[in-house]
mmCIF file of C-alpha atoms in Angstrom:
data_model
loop_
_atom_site.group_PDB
_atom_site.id
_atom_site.type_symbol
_atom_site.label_atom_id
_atom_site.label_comp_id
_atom_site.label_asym_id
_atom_site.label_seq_id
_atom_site.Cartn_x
_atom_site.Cartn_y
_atom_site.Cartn_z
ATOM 1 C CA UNK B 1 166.461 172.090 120.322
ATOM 2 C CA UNK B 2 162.620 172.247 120.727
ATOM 3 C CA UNK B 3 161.120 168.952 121.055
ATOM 4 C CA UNK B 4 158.732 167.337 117.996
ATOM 5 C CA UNK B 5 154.838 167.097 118.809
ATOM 6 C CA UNK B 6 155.471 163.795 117.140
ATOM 7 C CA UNK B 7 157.761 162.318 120.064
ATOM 8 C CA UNK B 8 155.076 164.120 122.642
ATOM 9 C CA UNK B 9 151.879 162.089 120.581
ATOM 10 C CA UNK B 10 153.848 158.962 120.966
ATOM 11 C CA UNK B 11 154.472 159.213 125.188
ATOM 12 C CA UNK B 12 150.748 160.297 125.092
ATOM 13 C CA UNK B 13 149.842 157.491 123.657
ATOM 14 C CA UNK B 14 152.284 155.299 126.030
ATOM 15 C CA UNK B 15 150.512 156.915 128.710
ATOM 16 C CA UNK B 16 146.691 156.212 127.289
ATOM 17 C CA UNK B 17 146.001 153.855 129.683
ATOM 18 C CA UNK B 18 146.532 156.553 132.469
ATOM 19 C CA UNK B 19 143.470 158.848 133.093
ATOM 20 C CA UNK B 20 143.935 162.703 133.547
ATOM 21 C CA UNK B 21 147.054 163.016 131.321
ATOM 22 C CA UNK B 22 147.689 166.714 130.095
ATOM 23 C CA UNK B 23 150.133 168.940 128.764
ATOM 24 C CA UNK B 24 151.327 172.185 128.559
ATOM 25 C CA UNK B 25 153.601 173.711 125.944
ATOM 26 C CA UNK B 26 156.416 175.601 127.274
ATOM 27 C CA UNK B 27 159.153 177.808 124.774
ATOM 28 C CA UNK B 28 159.291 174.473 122.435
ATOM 29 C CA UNK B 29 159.272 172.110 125.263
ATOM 30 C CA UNK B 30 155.837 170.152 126.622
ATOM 31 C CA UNK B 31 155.539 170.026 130.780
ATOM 32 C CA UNK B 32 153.205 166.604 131.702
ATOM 33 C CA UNK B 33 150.633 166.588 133.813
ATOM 34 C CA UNK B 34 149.176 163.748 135.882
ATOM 35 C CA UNK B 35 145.815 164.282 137.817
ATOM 36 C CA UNK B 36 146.830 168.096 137.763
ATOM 37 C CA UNK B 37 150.563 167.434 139.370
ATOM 38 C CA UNK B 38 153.505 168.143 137.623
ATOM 39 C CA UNK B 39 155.144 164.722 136.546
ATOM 40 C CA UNK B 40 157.833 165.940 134.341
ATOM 41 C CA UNK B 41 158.333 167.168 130.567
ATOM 42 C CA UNK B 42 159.697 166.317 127.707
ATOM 43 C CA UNK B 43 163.050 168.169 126.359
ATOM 44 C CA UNK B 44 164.799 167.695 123.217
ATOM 45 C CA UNK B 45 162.517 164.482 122.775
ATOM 46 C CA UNK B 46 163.147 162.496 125.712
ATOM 47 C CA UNK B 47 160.963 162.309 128.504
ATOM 48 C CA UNK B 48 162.375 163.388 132.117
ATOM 49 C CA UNK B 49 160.406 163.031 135.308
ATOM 50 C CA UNK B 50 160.756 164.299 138.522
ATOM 51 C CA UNK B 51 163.205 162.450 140.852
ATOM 52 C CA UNK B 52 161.204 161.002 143.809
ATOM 53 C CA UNK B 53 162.351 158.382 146.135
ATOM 54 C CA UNK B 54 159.247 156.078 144.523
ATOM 55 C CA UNK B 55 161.261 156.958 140.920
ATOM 56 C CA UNK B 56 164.340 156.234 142.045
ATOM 57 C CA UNK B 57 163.445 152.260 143.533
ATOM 58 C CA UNK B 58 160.855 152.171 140.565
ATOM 59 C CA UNK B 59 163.423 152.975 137.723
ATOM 60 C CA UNK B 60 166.159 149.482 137.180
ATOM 61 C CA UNK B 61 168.988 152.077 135.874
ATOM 62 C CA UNK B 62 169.099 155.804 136.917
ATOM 63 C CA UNK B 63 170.252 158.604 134.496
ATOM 64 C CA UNK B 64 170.402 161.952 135.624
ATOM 65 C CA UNK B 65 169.848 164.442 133.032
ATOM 66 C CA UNK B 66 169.560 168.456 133.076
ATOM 67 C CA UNK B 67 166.248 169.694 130.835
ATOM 68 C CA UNK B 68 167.705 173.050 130.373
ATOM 69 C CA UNK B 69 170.158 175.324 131.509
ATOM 70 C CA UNK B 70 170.262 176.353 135.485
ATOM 71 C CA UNK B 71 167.128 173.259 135.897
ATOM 72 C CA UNK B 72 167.189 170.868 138.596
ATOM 73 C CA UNK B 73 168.060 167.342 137.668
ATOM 74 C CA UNK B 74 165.793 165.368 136.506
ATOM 75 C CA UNK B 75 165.379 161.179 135.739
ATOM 76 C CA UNK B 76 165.709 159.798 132.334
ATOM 77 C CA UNK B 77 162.371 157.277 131.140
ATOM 78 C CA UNK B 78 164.771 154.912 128.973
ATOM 79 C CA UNK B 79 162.371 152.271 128.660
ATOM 80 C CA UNK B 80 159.398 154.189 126.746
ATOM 81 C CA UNK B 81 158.492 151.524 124.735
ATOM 82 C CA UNK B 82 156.883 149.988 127.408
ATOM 83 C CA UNK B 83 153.657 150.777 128.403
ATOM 84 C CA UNK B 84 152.946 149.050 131.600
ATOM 85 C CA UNK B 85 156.276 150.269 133.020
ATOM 86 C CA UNK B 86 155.427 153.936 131.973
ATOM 87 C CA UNK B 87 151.623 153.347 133.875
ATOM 88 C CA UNK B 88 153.455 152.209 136.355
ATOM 89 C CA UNK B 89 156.267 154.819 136.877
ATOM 90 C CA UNK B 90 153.640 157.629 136.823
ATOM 91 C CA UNK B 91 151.361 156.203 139.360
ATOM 92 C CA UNK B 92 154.363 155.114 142.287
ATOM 93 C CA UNK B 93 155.138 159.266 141.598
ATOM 94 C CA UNK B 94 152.382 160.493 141.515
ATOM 95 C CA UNK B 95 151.832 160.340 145.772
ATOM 96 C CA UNK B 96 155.356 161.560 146.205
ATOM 97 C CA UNK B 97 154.457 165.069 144.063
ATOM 98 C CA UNK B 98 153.121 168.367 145.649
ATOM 99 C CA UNK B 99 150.002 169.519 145.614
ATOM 100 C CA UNK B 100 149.525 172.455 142.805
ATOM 101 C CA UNK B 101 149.907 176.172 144.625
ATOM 102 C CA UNK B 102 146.659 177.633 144.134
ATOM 103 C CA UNK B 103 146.167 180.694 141.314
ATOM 104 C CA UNK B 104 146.108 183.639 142.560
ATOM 105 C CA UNK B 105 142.182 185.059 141.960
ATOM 106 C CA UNK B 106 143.254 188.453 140.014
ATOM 107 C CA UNK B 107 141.023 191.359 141.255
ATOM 108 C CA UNK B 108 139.137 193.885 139.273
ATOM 109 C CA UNK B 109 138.646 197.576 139.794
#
C-alpha cells in the first residue's frame, strides 16, 4: 500500500519547526531527509526512523516495524501529534546518522 501525500504534508508540517527537511519519493513510499542525512521514511502512512541508540533512550515505548519486505527494522514515531517530541526525536538522531556517500561524478567521452 503506497502511502498518501496527505499523511506525508501532515509529518512535514510536524516537522516545520526543523530546518533542512526534505523528501524523496520512492515506488509510492517518501524517504525523509534531515540536513541531507537519511532520517527515515514513511510506509503505508506511518512514519519509521532509523533505530539509533539516541532513538531508542529518546522514544518512551519502542515498536519495531519492517517498511517493506527484506528491510532492516526500523522504529515506529507513535506520538506524531506532537510536535516538540518529533523536533526533538530528529535532532538526538540526527548525530548518530552517517554521513551521505558522495555521488559518483559520471564522466563524459
Amino acid at each position: 500500500m503506497a502511502s498518501s501525500k496527505d499523511y506525508l504534508h501532515f509529518v512535514l508540517e510536524q516537522l516545520s519547526e526543523l530546518q533542512e527537511i526534505t523528501y524523496r519519493a520512492m515506488m509510492g513510499e517518501f524517504i525523509i531527509y534531515y540536513r541531507g542525512k537519511i532520517v527515515g521514511g514513511i510506509y503505508d502512512d506511518k512514519l519509521l526512523v532509523k533505530p539509533t541508540t539516541s532513538a531508542i533512550s529518546y522514544m518512551p515505548t519502542v515498536t519495531y516495524e519492517i517498511p517493506y519486505p527484506n528491510a532492516k527494522e526500523m522504529l515506529l514515531v507513535e506520538e506524531i501529534d506532537n510536535k516538540d517530541f518529533l523536533t526533538g526525536l530528529f535532532n538526538v538522531i540526527y548525530d548518530e546518522l552517517p554521513m551521505p556517500k558522495p555521488k559518483n561524478k559520471q564522466l563524459t567521452f
